[in-house]
PDB file of C-alpha atoms in Angstrom:
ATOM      1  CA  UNK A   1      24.973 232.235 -78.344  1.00  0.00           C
ATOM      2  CA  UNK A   2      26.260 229.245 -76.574  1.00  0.00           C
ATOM      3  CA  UNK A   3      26.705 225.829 -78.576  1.00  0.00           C
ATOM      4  CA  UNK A   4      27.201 222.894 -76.214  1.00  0.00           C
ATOM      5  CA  UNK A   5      29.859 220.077 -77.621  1.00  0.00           C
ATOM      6  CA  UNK A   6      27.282 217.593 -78.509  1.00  0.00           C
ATOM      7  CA  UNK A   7      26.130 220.534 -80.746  1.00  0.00           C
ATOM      8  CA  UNK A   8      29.464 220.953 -82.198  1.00  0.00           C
ATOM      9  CA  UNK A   9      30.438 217.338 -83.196  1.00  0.00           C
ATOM     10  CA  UNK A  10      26.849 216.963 -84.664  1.00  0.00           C
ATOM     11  CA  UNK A  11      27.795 219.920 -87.161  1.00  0.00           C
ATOM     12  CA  UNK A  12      31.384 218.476 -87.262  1.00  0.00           C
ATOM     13  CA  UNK A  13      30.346 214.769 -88.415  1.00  0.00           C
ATOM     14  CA  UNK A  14      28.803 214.150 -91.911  1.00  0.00           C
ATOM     15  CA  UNK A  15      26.325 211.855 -91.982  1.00  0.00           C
ATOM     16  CA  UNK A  16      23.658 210.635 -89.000  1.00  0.00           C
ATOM     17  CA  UNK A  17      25.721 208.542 -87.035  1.00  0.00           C
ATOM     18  CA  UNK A  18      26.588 208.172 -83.697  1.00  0.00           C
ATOM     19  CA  UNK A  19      28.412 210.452 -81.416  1.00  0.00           C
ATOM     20  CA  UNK A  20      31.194 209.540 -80.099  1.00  0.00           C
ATOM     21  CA  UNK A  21      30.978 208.468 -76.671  1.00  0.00           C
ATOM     22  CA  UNK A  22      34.392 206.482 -75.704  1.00  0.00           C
ATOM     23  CA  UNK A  23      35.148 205.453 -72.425  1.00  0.00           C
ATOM     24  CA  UNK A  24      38.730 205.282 -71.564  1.00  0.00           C
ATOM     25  CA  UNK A  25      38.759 206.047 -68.018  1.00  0.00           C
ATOM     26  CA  UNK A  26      39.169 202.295 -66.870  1.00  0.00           C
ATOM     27  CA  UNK A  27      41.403 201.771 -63.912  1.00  0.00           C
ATOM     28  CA  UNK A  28      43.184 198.324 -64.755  1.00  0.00           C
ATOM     29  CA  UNK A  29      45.690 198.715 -62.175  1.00  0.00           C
ATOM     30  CA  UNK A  30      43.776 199.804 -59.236  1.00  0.00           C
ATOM     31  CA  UNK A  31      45.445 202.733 -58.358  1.00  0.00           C
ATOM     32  CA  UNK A  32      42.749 205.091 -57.953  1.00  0.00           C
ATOM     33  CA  UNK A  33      40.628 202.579 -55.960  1.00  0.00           C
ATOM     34  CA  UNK A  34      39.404 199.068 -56.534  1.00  0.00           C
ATOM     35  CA  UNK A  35      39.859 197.718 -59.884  1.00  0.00           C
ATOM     36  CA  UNK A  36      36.773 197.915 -62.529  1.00  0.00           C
ATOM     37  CA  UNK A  37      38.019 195.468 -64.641  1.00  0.00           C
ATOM     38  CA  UNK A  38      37.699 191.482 -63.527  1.00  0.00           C
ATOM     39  CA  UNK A  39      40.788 190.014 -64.077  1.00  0.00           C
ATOM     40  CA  UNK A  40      41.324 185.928 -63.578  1.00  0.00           C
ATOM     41  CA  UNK A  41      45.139 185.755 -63.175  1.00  0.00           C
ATOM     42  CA  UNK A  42      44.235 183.017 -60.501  1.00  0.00           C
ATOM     43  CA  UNK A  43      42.564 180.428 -62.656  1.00  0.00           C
ATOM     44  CA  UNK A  44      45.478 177.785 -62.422  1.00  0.00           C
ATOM     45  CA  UNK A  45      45.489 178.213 -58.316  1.00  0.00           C
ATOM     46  CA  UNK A  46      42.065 177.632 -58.479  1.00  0.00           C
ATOM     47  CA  UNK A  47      42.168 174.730 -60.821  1.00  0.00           C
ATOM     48  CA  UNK A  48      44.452 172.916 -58.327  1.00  0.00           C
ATOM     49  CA  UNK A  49      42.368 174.024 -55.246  1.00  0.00           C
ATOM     50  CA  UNK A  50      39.422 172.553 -56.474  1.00  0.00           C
ATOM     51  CA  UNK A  51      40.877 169.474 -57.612  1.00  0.00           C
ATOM     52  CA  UNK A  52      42.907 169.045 -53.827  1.00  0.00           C
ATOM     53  CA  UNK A  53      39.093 169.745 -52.246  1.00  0.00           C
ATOM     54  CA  UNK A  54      37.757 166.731 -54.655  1.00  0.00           C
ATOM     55  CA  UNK A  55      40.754 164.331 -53.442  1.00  0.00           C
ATOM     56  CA  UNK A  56      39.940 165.352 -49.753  1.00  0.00           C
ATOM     57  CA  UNK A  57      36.438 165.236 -50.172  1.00  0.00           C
ATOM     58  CA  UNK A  58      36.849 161.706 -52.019  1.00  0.00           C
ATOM     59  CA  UNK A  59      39.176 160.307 -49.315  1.00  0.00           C
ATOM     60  CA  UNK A  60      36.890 161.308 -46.283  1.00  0.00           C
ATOM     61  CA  UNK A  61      33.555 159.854 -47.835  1.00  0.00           C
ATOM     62  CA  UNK A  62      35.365 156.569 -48.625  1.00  0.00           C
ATOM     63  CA  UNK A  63      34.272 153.964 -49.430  1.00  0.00           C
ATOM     64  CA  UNK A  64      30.817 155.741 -50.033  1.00  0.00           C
ATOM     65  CA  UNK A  65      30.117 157.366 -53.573  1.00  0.00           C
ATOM     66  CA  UNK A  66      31.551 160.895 -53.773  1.00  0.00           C
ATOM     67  CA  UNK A  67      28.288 162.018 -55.573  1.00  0.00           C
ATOM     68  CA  UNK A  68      25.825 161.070 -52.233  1.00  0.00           C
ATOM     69  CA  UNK A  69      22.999 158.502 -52.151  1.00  0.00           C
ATOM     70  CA  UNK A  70      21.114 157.058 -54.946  1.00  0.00           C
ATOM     71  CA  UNK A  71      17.677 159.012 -56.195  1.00  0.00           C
ATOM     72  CA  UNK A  72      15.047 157.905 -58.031  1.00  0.00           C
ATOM     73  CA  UNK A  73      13.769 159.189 -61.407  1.00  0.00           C
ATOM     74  CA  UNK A  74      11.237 161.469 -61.942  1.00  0.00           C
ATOM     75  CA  UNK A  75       8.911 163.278 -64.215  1.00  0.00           C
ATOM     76  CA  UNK A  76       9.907 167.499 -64.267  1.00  0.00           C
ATOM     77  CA  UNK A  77       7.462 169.922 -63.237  1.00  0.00           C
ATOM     78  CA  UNK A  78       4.674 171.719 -65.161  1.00  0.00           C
ATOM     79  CA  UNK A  79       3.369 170.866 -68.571  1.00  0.00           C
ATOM     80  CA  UNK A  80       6.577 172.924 -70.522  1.00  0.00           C
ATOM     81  CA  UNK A  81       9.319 170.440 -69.071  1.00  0.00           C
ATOM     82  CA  UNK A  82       7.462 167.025 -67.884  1.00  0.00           C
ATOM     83  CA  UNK A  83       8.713 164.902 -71.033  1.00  0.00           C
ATOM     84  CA  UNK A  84      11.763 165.570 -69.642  1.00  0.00           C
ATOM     85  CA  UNK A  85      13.362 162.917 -66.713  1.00  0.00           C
ATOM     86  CA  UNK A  86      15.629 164.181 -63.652  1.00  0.00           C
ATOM     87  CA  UNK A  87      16.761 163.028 -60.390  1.00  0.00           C
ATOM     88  CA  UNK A  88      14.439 163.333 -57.450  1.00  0.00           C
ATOM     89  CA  UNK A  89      14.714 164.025 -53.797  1.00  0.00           C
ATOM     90  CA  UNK A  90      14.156 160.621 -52.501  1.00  0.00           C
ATOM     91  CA  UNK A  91      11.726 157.485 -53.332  1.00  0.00           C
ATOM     92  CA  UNK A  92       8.524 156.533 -52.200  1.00  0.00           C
ATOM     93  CA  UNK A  93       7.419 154.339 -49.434  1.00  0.00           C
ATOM     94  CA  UNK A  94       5.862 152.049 -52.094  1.00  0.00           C
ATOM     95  CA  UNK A  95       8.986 152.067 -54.323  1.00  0.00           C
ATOM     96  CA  UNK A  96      11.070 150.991 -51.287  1.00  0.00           C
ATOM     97  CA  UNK A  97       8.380 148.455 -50.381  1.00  0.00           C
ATOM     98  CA  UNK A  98       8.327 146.665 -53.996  1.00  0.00           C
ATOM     99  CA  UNK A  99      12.196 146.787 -53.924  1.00  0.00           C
ATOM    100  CA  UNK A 100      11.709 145.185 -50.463  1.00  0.00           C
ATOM    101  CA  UNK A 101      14.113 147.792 -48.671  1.00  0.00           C
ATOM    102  CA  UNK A 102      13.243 149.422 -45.464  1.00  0.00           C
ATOM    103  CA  UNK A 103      12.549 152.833 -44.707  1.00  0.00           C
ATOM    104  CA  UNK A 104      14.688 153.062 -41.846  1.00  0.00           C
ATOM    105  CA  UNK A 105      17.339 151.009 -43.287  1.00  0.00           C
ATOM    106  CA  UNK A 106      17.923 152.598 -46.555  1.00  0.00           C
ATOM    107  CA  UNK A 107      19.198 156.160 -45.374  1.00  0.00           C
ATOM    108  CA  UNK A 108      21.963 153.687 -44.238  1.00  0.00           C
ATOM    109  CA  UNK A 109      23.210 152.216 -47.250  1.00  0.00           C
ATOM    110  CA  UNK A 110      23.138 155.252 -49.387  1.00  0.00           C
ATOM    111  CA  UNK A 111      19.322 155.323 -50.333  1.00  0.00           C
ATOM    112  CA  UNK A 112      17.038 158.967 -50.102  1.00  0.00           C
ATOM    113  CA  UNK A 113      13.934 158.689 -48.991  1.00  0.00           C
ATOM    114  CA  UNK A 114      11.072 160.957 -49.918  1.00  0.00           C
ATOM    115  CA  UNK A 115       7.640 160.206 -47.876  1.00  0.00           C
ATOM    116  CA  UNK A 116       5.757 162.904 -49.076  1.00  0.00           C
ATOM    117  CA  UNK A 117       6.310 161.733 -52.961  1.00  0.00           C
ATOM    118  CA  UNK A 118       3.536 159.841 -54.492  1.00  0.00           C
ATOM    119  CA  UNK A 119       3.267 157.331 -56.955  1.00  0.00           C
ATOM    120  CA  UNK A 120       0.711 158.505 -59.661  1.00  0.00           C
ATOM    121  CA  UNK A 121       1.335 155.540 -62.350  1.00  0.00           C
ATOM    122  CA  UNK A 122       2.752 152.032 -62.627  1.00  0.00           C
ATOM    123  CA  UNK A 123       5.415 152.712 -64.381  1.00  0.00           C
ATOM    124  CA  UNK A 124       7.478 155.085 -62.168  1.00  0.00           C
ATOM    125  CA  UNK A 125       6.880 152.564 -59.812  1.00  0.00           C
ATOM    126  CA  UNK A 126       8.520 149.829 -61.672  1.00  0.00           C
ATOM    127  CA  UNK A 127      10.999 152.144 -62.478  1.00  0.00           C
ATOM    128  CA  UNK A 128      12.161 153.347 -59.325  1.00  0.00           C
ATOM    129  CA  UNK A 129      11.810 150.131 -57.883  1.00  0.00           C
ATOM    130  CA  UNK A 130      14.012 148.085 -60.219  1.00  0.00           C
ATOM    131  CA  UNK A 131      16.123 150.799 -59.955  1.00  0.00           C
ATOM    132  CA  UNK A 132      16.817 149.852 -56.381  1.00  0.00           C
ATOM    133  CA  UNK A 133      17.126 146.557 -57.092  1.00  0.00           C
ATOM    134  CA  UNK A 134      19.761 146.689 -59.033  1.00  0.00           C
ATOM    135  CA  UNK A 135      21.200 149.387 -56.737  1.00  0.00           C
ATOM    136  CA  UNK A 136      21.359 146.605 -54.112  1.00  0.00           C
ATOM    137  CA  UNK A 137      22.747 143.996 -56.527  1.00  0.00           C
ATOM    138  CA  UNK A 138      25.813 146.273 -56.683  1.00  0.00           C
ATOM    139  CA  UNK A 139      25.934 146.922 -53.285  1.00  0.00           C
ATOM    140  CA  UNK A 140      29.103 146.019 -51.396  1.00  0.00           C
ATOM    141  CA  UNK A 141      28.485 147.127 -48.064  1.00  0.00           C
ATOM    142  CA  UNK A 142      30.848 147.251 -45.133  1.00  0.00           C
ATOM    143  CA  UNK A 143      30.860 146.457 -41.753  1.00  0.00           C
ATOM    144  CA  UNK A 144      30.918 149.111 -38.716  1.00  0.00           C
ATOM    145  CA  UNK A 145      33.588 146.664 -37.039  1.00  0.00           C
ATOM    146  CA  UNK A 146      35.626 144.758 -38.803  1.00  0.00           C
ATOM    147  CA  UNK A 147      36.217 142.236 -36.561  1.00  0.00           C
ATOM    148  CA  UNK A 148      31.877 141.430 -36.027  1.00  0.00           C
ATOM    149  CA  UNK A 149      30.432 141.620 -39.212  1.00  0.00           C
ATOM    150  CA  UNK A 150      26.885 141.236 -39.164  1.00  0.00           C
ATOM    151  CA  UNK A 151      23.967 139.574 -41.262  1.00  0.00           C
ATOM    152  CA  UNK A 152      24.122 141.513 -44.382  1.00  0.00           C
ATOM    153  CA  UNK A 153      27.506 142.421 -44.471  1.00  0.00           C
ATOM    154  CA  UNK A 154      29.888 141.488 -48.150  1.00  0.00           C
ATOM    155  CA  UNK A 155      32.087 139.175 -47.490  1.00  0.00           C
ATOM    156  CA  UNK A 156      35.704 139.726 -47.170  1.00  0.00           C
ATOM    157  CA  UNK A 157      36.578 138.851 -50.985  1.00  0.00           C
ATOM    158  CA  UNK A 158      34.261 141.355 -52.090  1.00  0.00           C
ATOM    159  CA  UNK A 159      35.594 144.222 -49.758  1.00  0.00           C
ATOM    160  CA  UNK A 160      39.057 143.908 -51.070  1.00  0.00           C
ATOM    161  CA  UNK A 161      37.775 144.068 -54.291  1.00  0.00           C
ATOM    162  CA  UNK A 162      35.352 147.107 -53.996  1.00  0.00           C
ATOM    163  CA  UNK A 163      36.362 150.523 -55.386  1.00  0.00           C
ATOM    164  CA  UNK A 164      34.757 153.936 -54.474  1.00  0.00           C
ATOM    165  CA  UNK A 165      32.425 155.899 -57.275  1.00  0.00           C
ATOM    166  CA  UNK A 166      33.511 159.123 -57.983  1.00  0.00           C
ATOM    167  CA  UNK A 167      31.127 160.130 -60.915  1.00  0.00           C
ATOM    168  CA  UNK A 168      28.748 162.987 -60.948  1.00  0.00           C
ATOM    169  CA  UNK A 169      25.645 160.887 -59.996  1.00  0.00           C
ATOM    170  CA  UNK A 170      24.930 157.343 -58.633  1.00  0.00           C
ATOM    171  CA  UNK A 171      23.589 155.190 -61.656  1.00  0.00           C
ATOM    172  CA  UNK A 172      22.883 157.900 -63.441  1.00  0.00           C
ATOM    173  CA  UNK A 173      20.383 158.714 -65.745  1.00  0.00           C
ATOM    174  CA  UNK A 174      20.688 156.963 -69.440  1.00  0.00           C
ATOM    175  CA  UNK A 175      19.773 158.597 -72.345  1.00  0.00           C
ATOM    176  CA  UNK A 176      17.823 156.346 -74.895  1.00  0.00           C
ATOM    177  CA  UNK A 177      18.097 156.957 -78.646  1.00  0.00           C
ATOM    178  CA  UNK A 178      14.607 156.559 -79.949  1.00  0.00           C
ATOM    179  CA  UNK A 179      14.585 154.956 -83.443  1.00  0.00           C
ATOM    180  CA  UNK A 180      12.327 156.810 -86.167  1.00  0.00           C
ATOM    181  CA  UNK A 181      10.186 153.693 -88.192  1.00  0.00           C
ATOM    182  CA  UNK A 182       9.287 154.873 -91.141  1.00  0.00           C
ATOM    183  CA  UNK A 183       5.689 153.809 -93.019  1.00  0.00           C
ATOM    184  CA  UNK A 184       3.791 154.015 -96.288  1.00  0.00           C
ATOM    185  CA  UNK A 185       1.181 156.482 -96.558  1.00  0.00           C
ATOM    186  CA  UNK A 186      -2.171 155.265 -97.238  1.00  0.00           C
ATOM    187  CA  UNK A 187      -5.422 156.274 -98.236  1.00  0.00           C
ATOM    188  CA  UNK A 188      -7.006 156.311 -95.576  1.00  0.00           C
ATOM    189  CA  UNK A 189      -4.002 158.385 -93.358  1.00  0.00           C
ATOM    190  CA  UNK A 190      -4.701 160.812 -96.153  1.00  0.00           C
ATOM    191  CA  UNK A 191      -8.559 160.705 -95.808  1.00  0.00           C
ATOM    192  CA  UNK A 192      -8.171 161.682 -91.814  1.00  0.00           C
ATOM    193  CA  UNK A 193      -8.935 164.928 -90.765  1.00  0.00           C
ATOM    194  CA  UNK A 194      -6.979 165.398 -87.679  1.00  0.00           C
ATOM    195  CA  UNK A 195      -8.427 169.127 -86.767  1.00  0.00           C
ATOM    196  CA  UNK A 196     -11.755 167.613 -87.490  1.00  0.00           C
ATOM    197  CA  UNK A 197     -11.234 164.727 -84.877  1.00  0.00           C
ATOM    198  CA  UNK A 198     -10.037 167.210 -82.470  1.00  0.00           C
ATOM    199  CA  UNK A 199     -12.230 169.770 -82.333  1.00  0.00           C
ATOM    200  CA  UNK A 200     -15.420 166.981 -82.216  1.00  0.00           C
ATOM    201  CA  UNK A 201     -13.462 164.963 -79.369  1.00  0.00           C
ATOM    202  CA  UNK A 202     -13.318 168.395 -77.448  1.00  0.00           C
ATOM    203  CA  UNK A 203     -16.994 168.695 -78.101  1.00  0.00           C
ATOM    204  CA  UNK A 204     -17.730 165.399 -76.411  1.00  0.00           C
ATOM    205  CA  UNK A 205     -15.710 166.143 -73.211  1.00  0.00           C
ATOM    206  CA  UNK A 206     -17.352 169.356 -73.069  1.00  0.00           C
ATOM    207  CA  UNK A 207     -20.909 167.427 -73.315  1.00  0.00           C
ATOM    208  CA  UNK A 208     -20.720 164.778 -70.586  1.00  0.00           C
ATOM    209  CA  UNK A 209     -22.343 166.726 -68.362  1.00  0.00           C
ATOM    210  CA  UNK A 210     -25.339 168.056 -70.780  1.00  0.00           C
ATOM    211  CA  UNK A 211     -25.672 164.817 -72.085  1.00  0.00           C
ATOM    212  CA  UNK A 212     -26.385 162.909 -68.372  1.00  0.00           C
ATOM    213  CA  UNK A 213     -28.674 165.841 -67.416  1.00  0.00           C
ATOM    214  CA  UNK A 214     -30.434 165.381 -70.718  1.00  0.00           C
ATOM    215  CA  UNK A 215     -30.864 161.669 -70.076  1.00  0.00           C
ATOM    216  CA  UNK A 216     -31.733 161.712 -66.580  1.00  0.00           C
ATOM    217  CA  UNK A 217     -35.051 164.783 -67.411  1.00  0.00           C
ATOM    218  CA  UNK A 218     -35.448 162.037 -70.521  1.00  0.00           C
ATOM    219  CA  UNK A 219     -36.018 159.228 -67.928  1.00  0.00           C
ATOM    220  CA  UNK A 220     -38.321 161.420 -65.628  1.00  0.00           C
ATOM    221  CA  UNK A 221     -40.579 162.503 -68.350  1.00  0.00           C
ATOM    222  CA  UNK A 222     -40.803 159.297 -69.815  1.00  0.00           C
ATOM    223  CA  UNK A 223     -42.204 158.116 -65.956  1.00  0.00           C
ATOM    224  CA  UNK A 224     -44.503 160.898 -65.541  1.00  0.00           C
ATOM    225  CA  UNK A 225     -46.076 159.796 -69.141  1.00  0.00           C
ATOM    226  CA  UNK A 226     -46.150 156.397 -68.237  1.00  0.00           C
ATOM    227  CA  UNK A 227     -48.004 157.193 -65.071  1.00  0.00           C
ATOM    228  CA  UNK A 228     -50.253 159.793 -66.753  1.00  0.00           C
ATOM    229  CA  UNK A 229     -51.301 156.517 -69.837  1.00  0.00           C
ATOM    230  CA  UNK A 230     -52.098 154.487 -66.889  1.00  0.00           C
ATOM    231  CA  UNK A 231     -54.801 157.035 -65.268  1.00  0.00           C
TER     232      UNK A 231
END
């Protein structure tokens, strides 16, 4: 008969545990090919790379933020994540109109624009758009020549003074701790049935429609009555 070694451990080992099944064939040097373990002996080279890449990247931009232009807030998609605010692609015609920026002007100072974003509410509109005015409140905004500055330029006092933004995000987004207000319970929060409410406020969307039709046949029959009393 012919026992394979599976079989023999199994009758070796007391108990119902597992066999064993150690792999010590790893090749950390590389000797017998490429290595199969990922080693990151480089991490401090790379640390300094990237940082050398942020100081070049910093100095060529300047004085314009390292980060890119300013985007609006927005609303995240689908009904799991849209509590949640983020950074859009660019803002809206209207936003830039409120804000009283143009459209062709304010890809030049830093500014996306989106045209195919709409405004669904009055408040991201406010939003957005006060957002840009205080965007341009900040602004310091140089010259192409130095020598001709035009209308709209800063002046010279405030171009020695400006300093170049190197954060992760222009005016970015600011997190607001909402405070909890705590109130008595009363009888009559205790008396409300919530499910109850639900379920008959469900019922009344669903019966809109049912409801007109009813009222409209109502209306009809009550003329065809009215015409049949008069005969």
């Amino acid at each position: 008969f012919f026992f394979s070694d599976a079989v023999v451990y199994a009758r070796k080992m007391k108990g119902n545990n597992q066999l064993p099944n150690a792999h010590f064939k790893k090749d950390w040097q590389g000797n017998a090919g490429p290595c199969r373990v990922r080693t990151w002996l480089n991490q401090a080279g790379r640390k300094k790379s990237r940082r050398n890449a942020r100081a070049t990247k910093a100095a060529k931009t300047f004085p314009r933020p390292v980060a890119g232009a300013l985007r609006p807030v927005v609303q995240s998609q689908t009904q799991r994540y849209n509590f949640k605010k983020r950074l859009g692609r660019g803002f809206t015609l209207d936003e830039l109109k409120a804000a009283g920026v143009s459209k062709k002007m304010a890809p030049t100072i830093g500014i996306c624009v989106d045209h195919r974003r709409r405004n669904r509410c009055e408040e991201s509109l406010a939003l957005n758009s006060q957002r840009l005015k205080d965007y341009m409140a900040k602004l310091v905004l140089f010259p192409r020549k130095n020598s001709k500055p035009k209308h709209g330029d800063s002046p010279a006092a405030d171009l020695a003074a400006a300093t170049q933004h190197k954060g992760a995000a222009v005016m970015p987004i600011e997190k607001v701790a909402k405070t909890v207000e705590m109130v008595a319970v009363t009888e009559e929060m205790k008396a409300f049935g919530a499910y109850g409410k639900l379920r008959t406020e469900r019922m009344n969307v669903r019966q809109v429609g049912p409801r007109i039709k009813k009222a409209i046949q109502a209306e009809k029959d009550a003329e065809e009555k009215a015409k049949l009393d008069k005969l």
